Structure formats: structure tokens, C-alpha cells
Coordinates of C-alpha atoms in Angstrom, one line a residue:
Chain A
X1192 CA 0.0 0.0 0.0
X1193 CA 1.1 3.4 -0.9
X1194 CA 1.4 6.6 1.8
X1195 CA 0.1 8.7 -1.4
X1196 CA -1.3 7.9 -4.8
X1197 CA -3.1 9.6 -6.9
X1198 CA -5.2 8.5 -9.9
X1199 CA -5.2 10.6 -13.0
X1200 CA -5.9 13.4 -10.8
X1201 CA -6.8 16.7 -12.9
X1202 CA -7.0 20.4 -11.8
X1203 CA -8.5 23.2 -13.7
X1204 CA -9.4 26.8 -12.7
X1205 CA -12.3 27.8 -15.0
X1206 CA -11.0 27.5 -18.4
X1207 CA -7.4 27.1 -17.4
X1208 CA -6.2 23.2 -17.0
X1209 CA -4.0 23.6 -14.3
X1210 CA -2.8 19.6 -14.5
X1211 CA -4.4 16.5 -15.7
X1212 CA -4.1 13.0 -15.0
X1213 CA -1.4 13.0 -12.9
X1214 CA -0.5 9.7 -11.7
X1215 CA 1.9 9.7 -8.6
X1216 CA 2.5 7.4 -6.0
X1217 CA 4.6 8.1 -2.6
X1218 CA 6.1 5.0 -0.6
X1219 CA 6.3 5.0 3.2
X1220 CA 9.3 6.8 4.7
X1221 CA 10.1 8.2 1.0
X1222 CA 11.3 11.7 0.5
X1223 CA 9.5 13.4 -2.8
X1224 CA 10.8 16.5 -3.8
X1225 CA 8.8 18.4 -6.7
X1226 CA 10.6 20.8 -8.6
X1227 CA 9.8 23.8 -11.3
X1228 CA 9.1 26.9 -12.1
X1229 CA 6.4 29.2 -11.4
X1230 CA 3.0 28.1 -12.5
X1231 CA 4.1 24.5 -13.2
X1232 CA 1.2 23.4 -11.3
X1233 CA 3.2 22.1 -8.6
X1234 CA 1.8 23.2 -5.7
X1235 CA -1.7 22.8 -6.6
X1236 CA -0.9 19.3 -6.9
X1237 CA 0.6 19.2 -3.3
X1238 CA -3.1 21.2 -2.1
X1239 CA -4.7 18.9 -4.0
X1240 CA -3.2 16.1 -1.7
X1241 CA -5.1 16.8 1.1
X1242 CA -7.9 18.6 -0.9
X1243 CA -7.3 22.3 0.1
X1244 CA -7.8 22.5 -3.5
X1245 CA -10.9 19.9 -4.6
X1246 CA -9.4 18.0 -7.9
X1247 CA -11.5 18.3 -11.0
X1248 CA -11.5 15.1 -11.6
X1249 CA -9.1 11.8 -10.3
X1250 CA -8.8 10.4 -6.8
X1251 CA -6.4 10.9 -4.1
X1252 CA -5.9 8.4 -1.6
X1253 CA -4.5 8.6 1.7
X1254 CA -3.2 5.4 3.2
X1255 CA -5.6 3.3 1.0
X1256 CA -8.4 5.7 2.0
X1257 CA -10.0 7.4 -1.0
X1258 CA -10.4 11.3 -0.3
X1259 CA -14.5 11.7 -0.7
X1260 CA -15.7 15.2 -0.7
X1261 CA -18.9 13.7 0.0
X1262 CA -18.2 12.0 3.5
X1263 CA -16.7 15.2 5.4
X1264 CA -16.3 13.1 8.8
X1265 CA -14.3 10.7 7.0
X1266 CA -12.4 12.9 5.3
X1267 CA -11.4 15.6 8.3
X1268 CA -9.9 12.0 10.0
X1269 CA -8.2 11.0 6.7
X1270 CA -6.3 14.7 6.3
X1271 CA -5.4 14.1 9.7
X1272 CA -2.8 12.0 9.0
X1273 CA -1.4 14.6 7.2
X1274 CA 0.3 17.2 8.3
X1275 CA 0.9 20.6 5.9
X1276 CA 3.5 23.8 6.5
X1277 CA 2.6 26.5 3.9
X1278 CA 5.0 28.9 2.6
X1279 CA 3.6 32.1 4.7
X1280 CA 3.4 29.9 7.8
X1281 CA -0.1 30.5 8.6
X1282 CA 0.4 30.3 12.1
X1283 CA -2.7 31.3 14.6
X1284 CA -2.4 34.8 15.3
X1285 CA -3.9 34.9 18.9
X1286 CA -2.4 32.0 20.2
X1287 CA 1.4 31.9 21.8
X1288 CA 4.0 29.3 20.4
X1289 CA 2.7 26.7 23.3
X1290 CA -1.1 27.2 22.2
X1291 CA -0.2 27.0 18.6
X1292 CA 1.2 23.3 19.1
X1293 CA -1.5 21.9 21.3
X1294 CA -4.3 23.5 19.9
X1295 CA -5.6 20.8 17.0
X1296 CA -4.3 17.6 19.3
X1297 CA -6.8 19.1 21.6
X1298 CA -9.7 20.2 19.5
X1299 CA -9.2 18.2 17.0
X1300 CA -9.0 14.4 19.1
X1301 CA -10.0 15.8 22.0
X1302 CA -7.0 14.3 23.5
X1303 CA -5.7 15.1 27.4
X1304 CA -4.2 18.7 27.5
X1305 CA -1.6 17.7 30.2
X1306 CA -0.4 15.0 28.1
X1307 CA -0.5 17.4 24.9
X1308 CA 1.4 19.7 26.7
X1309 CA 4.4 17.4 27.5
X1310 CA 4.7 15.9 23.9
X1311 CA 4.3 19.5 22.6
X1312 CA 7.5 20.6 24.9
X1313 CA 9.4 17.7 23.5
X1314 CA 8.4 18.9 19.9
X1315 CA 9.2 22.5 20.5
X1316 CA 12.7 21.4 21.7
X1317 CA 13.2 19.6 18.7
X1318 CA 13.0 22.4 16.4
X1319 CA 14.7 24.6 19.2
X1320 CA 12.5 27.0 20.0
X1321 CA 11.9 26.0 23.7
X1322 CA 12.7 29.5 24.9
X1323 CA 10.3 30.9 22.8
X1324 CA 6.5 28.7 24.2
X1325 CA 5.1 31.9 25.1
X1326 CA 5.8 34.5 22.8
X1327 CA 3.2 35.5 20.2
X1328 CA 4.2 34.9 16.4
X1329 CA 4.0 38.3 16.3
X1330 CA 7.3 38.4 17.9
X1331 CA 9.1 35.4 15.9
X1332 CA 11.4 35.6 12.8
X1333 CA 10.3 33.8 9.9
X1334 CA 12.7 31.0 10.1
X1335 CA 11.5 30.4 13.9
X1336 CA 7.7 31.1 12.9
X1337 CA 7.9 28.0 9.9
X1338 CA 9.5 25.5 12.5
X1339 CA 7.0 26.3 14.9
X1340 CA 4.7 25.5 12.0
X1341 CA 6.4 22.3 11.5
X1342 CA 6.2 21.6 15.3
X1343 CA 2.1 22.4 14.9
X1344 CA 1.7 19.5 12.5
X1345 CA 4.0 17.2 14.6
X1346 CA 2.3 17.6 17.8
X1347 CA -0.7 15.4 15.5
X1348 CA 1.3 12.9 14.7
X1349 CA 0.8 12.7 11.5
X1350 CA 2.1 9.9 8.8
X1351 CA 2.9 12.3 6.0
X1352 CA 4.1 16.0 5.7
X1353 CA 3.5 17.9 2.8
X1354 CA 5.8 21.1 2.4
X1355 CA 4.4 24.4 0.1
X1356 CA 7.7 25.9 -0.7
X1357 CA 8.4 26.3 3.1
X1358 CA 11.5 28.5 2.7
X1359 CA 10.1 31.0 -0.1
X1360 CA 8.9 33.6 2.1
X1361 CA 12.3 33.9 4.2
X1362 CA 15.3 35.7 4.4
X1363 CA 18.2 33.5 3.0
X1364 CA 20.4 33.5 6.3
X1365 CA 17.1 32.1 7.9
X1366 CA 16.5 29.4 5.7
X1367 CA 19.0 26.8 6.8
X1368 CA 17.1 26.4 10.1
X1369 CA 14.2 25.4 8.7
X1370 CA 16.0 22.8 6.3
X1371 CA 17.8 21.4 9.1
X1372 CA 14.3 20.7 10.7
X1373 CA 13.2 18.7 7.4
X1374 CA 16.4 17.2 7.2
X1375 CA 15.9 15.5 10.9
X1376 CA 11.8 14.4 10.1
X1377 CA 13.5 12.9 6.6
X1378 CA 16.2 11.0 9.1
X1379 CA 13.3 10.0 11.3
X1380 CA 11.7 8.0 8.7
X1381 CA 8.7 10.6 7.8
X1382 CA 6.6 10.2 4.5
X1383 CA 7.3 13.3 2.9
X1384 CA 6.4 15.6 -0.1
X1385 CA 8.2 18.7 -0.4
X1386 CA 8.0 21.7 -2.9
X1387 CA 10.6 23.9 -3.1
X1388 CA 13.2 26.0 -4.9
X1389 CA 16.3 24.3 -3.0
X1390 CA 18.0 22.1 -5.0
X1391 CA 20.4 21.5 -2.3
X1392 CA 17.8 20.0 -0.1
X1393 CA 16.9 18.4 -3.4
X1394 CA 20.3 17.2 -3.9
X1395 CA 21.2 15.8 0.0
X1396 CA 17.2 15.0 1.2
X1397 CA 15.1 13.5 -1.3
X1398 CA 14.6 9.9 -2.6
X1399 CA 13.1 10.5 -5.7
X1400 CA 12.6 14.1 -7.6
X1401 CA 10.2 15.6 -9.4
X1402 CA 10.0 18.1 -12.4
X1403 CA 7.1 19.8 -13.1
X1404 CA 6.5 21.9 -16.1
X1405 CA 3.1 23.2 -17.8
X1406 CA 1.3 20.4 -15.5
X1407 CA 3.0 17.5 -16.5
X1408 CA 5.2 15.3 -14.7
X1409 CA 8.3 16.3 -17.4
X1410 CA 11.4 14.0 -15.6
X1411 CA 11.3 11.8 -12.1
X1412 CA 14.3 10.0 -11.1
X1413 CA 17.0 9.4 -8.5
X1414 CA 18.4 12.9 -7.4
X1415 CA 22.2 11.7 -8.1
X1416 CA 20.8 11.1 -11.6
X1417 CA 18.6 13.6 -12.2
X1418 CA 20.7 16.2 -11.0
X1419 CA 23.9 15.1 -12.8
X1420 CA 22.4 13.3 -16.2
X1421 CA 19.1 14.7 -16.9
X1422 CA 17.5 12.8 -19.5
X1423 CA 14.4 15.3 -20.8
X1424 CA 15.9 18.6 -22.4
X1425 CA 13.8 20.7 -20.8
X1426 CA 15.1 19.4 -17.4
X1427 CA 18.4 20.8 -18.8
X1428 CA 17.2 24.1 -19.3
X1429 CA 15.4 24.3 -16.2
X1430 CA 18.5 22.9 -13.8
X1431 CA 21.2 25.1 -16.0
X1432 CA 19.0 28.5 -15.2
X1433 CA 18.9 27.5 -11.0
X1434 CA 22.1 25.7 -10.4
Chain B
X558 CA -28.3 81.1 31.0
X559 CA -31.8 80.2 29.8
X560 CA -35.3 82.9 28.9
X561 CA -33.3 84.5 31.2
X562 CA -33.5 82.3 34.4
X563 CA -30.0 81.4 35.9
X564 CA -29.6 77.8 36.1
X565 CA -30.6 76.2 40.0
X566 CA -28.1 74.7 42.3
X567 CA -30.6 73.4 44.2
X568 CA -33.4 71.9 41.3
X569 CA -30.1 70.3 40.2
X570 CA -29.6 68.3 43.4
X571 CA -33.1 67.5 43.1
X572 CA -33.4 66.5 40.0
X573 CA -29.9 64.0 40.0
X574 CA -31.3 60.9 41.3
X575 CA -34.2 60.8 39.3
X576 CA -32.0 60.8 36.2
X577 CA -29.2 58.9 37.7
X578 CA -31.5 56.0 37.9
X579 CA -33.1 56.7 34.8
X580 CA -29.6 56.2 33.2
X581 CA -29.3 52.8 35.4
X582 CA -31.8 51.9 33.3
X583 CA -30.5 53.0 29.9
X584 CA -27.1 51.0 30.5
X585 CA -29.0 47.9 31.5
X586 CA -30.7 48.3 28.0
X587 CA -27.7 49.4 26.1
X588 CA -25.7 46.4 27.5
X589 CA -28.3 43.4 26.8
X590 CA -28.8 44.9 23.5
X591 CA -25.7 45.0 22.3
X592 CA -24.5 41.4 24.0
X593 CA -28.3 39.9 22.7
X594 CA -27.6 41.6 19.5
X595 CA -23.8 40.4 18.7
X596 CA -25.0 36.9 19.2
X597 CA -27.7 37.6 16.5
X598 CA -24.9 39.0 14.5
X599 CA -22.6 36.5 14.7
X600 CA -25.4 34.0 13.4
X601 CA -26.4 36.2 10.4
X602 CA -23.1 37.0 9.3
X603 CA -22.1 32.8 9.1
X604 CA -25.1 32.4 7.5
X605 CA -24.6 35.3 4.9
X606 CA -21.4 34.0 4.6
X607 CA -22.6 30.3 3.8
X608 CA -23.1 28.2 1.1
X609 CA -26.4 27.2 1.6
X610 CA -28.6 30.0 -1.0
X611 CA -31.7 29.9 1.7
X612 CA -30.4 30.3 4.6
X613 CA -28.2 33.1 3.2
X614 CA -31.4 35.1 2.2
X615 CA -33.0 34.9 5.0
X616 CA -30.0 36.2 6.7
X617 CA -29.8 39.2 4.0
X618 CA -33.8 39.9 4.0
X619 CA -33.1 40.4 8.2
X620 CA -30.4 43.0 7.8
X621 CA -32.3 44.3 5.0
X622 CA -35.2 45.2 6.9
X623 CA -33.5 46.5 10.1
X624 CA -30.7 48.3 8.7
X625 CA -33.5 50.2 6.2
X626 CA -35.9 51.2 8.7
X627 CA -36.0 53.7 11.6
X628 CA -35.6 52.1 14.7
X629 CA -38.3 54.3 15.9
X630 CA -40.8 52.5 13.7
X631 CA -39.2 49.3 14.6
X632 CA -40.2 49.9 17.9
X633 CA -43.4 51.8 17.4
X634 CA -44.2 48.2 15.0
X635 CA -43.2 46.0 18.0
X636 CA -45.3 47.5 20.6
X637 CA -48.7 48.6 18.9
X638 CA -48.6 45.6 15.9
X639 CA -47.6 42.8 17.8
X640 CA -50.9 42.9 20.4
X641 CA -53.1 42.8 17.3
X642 CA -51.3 39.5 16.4
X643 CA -52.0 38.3 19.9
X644 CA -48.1 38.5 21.2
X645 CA -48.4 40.9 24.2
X646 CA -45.3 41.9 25.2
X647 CA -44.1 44.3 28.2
X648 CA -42.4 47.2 27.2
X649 CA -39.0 46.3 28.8
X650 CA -39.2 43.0 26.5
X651 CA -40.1 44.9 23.8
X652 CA -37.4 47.5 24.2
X653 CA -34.8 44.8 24.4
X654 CA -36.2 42.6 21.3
X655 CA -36.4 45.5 19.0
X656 CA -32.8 46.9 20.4
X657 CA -31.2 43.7 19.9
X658 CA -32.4 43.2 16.6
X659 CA -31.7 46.6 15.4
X660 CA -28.5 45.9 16.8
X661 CA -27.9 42.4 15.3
X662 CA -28.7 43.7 11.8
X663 CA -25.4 46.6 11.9
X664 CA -23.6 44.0 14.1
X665 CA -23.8 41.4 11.4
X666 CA -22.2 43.5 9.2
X667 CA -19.8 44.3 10.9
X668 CA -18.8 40.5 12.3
X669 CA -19.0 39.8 8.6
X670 CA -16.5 42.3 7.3
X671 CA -14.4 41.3 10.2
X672 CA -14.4 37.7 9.3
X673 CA -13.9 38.6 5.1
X674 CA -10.5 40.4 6.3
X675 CA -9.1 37.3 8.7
X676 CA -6.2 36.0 6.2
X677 CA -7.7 32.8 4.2
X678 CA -4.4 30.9 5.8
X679 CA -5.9 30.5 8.6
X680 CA -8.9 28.8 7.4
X681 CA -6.1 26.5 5.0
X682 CA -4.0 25.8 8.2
X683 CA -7.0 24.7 10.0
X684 CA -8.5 22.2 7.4
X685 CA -5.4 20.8 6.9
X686 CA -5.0 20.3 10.9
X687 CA -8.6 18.5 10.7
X688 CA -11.1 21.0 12.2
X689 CA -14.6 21.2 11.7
X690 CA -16.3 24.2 10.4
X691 CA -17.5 25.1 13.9
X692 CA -14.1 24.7 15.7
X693 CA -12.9 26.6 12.9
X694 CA -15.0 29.5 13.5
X695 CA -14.8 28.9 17.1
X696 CA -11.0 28.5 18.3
X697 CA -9.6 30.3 15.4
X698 CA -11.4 32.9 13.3
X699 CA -13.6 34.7 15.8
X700 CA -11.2 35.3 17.9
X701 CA -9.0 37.1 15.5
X702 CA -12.5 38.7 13.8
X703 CA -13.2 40.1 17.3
X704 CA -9.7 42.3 17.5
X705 CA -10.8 43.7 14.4
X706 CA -14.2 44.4 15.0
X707 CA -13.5 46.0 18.6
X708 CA -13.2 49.4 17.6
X709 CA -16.9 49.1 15.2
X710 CA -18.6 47.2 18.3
X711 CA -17.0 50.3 20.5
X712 CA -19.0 52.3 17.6
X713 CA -22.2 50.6 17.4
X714 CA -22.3 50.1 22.0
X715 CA -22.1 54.0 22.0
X716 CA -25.2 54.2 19.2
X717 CA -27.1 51.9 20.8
X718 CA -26.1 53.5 24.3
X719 CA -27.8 57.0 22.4
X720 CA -30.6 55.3 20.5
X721 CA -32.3 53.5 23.8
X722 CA -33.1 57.3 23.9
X723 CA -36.1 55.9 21.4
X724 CA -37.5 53.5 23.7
X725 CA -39.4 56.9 25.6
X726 CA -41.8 56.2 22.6
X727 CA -42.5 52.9 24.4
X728 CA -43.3 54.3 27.3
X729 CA -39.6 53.1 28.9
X730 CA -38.7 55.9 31.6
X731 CA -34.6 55.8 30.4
X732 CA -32.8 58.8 31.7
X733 CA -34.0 60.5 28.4
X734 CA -37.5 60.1 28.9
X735 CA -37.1 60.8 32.6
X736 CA -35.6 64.1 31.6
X737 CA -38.8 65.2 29.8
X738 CA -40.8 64.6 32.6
X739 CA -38.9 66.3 34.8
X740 CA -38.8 69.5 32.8
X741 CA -42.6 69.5 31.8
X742 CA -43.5 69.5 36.1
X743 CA -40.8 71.6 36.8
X744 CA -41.2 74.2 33.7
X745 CA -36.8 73.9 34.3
X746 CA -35.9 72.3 31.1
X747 CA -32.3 73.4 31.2
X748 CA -31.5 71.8 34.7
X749 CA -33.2 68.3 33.4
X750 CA -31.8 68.2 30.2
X751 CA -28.0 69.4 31.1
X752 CA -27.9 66.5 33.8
X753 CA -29.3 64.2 31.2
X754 CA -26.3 65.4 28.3
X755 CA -23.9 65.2 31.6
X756 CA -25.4 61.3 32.5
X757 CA -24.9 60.2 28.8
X758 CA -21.5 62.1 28.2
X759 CA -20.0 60.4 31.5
X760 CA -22.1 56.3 30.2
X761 CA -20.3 56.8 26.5
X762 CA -16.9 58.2 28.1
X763 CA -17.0 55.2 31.0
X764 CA -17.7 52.3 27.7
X765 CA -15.4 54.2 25.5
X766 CA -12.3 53.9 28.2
X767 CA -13.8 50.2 28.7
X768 CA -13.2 49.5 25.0
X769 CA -9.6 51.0 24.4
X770 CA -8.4 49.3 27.3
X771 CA -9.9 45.9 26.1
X772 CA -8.3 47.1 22.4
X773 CA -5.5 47.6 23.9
X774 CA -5.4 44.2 26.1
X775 CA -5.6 42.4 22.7
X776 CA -3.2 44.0 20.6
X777 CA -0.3 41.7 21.9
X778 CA -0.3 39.8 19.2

């Protein structure tokens, strides 16, 4: 059984074919990484995943469960097991680091608050921003605001974490930090999809990569490969403009 | 000074209690108007903002109505029409029904625009964490739609605080209607209605300092 598979899944804003029938499948504990450039379709393939976007037409399914817009009940529990950091972090507003991290465990599964708490202090540790439980967002630097996003969809323990170009929106000094936080989940064994613009995570992180380009699926290989012997000469093009 | 006549110490002191209890009065109504009336609000404006067509009209034909017509004749409607449909109502329920859904219709719209300007992350981040629609709303956009809103609901709590002025029509003694009284027995119109601007100047500057403090409690974040 795959984490992730999709089945000729097909997006299209009014007139405008955003993909179609993409067919992707994503193995427990593997590392996908999507590349390509802007309006390639690529991240609302990855929303599509756990239907912030609602495909056209296609299936996604989740675990072996198939993602019914119908059955909302079954669907909220399916997306669960997903977790999702956006590229403007989307962090609640109101709500201190601490809150932040417990809040879905709690709402969500209605789970024990003291026992929310103590995971979520091991999480927060994790992406080292213990000091910081309770300070508002407000007062956090980007790179500290998208691993306290991360930590958020930790503290649900989710089986998959899917990545919206997570390091877009920061300053470049600040975007290590958040890579070495993926780079530890990926170590863990997480089931990952990850959008981005840094090859070098590319390069070190994933399993398999991606290249999207004009909603298709244009290469998909091993990164050594794919990096080094691109096959498709529109790869070529793409890797010689951001290498 | 007033046709002449000097303005009286001593009618003044008289006449205080009378009004200050009046204005007891128009607090009571202002603040179970405007707390009966943001719950009505917050209703309409998730309904105007839903999917579901019917629901949504109703919601709009509601606004439509109170926000078009005078509260006077709101009230004046609720009091005289309502017996000849067989609901007999005493004034002070009448008072707070018609307040609170004069005030539900402008609150609405304001708790609307409020929840149109929360960032549409927010709503992402919480669907993808596995909320409902209602803990949604609840734990997570409200909150933020109320720090917006605070300084229209400071607004709208100082109308309402001047409009329960109307519900003298109603036969309501508020401090307003209290004031009249006292200046038709006394023939000292300047003396009622000076303590009656002074009572109402010192309710709206009282909630206003209320509300910037609370403003200013939630602007941490």
C-alpha cells in the first residue's frame, strides 16, 4: 500500500487546465521532492493532496483511504494523518507558540491537555525554540515562525508531511534552520512531499525528484541522476538557469 | 443662561437621582442589547457567509429590513402591531427585542467584514490540521475577527447607548425620557436636560475607556 497515490488526478481553474491525470505514487518513509518553475502546477498538486484545492477530476488516496468530498467526517480523519507547512506559515495569530502546538491535538481528538502539553515541549525542543513557548508569532522571525509550524503539525502525529515551498517567504540567512528541521523528520523516517526551490535539499534530502513543467510530470528520477544526467531537455534548461 | 432664568443649584440636586436611575436603566438596556444583538450577528453573518442560497437570504432579507428602517418604527411596530397578532409583550421586552435586533442587523455586518478580512491561511491551516467548520469559527477565526471588529462594536455600544433614547416612545422611563418629565412639572428644562447630556457624556466616556483598554489588552499579538 502506498502513503500517497493519486489517480489521473486533474485540476482546472475555469478554463485554465491547471494539471491532468497525474499519476503519482509516494512509498512510506520516502522523500519526494517536486521541482519547477512558477506556475508549473506544482503546488496545486501538493493542495490537492489533502484537498485544500478539490481536484476536478481523479482520486487521491490517503493510506488506502480514498479522499471523498462527500463523507466530510471521513475525510477531516483522513487529512489528519497529514500534516501541511505553507509557505507564509499560517500560524494562529492569537495564540502563543505553546497554544499553537496543542491546539488541533486538543480540538481536533480531543486528547488530554496535560499530556499534549508534555509531547508538545518535546516537539518545540526539537525544532529549538523551547525559549520561545510563550511568545506570540507576532514576535518570531520567519525561520522560527515555519518551525513552529512544523512543530504544529507534529504535535498530531501525523504519517505524512506535505511542504508548500516552506522557505520561499524567508530571508536566505534564515533558511537553513528550517531545512535542518526537514532534514531531521527525513532521518526519522517521515513520509514526505516537499515543494521547493532548494536544489540542495533536493540534492542531499530527497529519494526520488520531481520536475514539473506546464502540468505534466516532465522528468522523475533518483536525485544523483537527475541532477547530474538529466535525461528530458527541458530538465536541462530548467536545472542550468537555477544551479 | 436660559429665557433669562439662571440655572438652580438646588433643582439640580433634586433632579440627579431621578436621572441617575433613569440612566441605570439606559445602561441595563444598552448592554443586553448590544450582548443579545452580537449573538444575533454573529449567526447572520455565518449564515450570509454560507453556502447554503436559503439560509443566506434569510440572513440578508433580516439585515435588509432593520438596517433600512427607523428604529423608531421598529419599535413603534413591535409594541402597537404585535398585540393585534395576539403577542403581548411588556415594554421592557419589547425595548430589548427591538434593540437587539436593530443591533444584530449593523452588528452582522460588521462581524461579517471582520471575518472577510481574517487571512484565508488561517482557514487552509485549520482544514489541513482537521477542524470542523465550527471549531474553525470557534478556536480560530472569531477570535481574530473580534480584535478587528473591537473598535466598530465600540462604535455601534455608543449608538445603541444614544438610540435606547427611542424607547421613551415605548413608554420606557430611560434617563432621556425621565428628563422630559422632569422638565414638563418643573417648567426647568435646562437643569433636566443638562444633567441628562452630563449622564450620557460620562455612560459613553465610561464604555469608551472600557473598550480601548480591552483594544488595547488584545493587541499583543
Amino acid at each position: 500500500m502506498y502513503m500517497i497515490e493519486t489517480k489521473n488526478l486533474t485540476k482546472s481553474f475555469g478554463s485554465l487546465t491547471v494539471f491532468e491525470n497525474l499519476n503519482v505514487t509516494v512509498k512510506k518513509g520516502e522523500v519526494l521532492v517536486i521541482i519547477g518553475p512558477s506556475g508549473s502546477g506544482k503546488s496545486t498538486f501538493l493542495r490537492c493532496l489533502n484537498h485544500l484545492e478539490i481536484p476536478n477530476k481523479g482520486e487521491v488516496f490517503i493510506e488506502g483511504e480514498k479522499l471523498n468530498t462527500k463523507n466530510r467526517k471521513h475525510m477531516r480523519n483522513t487529512i489528519e494523518k497529514v500534516g501541511m507547512v505553507f509557505q507564509n506559515f499560517n500560524l494562529f495569530h492569537h495564540m502563543t507558540v505553546m497554544q499553537n502546538v496543542i491546539e488541533a491535538p486538543i480540538t481536533v481528538k480531543h486528547e488530554n491537555r496535560e499530556e499534549v502539553i508534555k509531547r508538545a515541549k518535546v516537539i518545540i525542543e526539537k525544532v529549538g525554540l523551547i525559549e520561545k513557548v510563550d511568545d506570540y508569532p507576532s514576535k518570531l522571525s520567519g525561520g522560527q515562525k515555519q518551525r513552529v509550524a512544523i512543530a504544529r503539525s507534529l504535535a498530531m502525529r501525523p504519517d505524512i508531511m506535505l511542504f508548500d515551498e516552506p522557505t520561499s517567504s524567508l530571508d536566505p540567512e534564515l533558511v537553513g534552520e528550517v531545512l535542518g528541521v526537514m532534514k531531521d523528520l527525513a532521518k526519522e523516517g517521515m513520509t514526505m512531499v516537499v515543494v521547493t526551490h532548494e536544489m540542495g535539499f533536493a540534492k542531499d534530502v530527497a529519494d526520488r525528484v520531481i520536475f514539473m513543467d506546464g502540468g505534466k510530470i516532465v522528468e522523475e528520477g533518483m536525485p544523483d541522476e537527475f541532477f547530474s544526467n538529466p535525461k528530458e531537455e527541458r530538465t536541462k534548461m530548467f536545472l542550468n538557469k537555477v544551479l | 443662561m436660559l429665557g433669562g432664568t439662571r440655572m438652580d443649584i438646588s433643582i439640580l440636586k433634586d433632579m440627579f437621582p431621578v436621572l441617575l436611575q433613569g440612566s441605570l436603566l439606559t445602561i441595563e438596556l444598552t448592554i443586553l442589547s448590544v450582548v443579545f444583538g452580537t449573538l444575533i450577528g454573529i449567526v447572520t453573518a455565518l449564515l450570509k457567509l454560507s453556502k447554503n442560497k436559503f439560509m443566506a437570504g434569510v440572513a440578508g432579507f433580516y439585515t435588509w429590513i432593520f438596517r433600512g428602517t427607523p428604529m423608531l418604527l421598529q419599535l413603534i411596530a413591535l409594541y402597537y402591531v404585535l398585540p393585534s397578532i395576539g403577542i403581548q409583550l411588556s415594554p421592557f421586552q419589547t425595548a430589548i427585542i427591538g434593540l437587539s435586533l436593530n443591533s444584530g442587523a449593523y452588528m452582522a455586518e460588521i462581524i461579517r467584514g471582520g471575518i472577510l478580512s481574517v487571512d484565508k491561511g488561517q482557514f487552509e491551516a485549520c482544514k489541513s490540521l482537521g477542524f470542523t467548520y465550527l471549531d474553525t469559527m470557534k478556536r480560530v477565526i472569531l477570535p481574530q475577527t473580534f480584535k478587528i471588529i473591537i473598535p466598530s462594536v465600540g462604535n455601534e455600544f455608543i449608538t445603541m447607548l444614544k438610540d435606547t433614547s427611542l424607547v421613551s416612545t415605548i413608554t420606557m422611563s430611560e434617563v432621556m425620557r425621565k428628563a422630559q418629565i422632569l422638565s414638563a412639572s418643573t417648567f426647568r428644562p435646562m437643569e433636566a436636560f443638562f444633567i441628562a447630556g452630563c449622564l450620557y457624556l460620562l455612560m459613553t466616556t465610561i464604555f469608551t475607556t472600557v473598550f480601548s483598554h480591552y483594544e488595547k489588552k488584545l493587541s499583543v499579538y
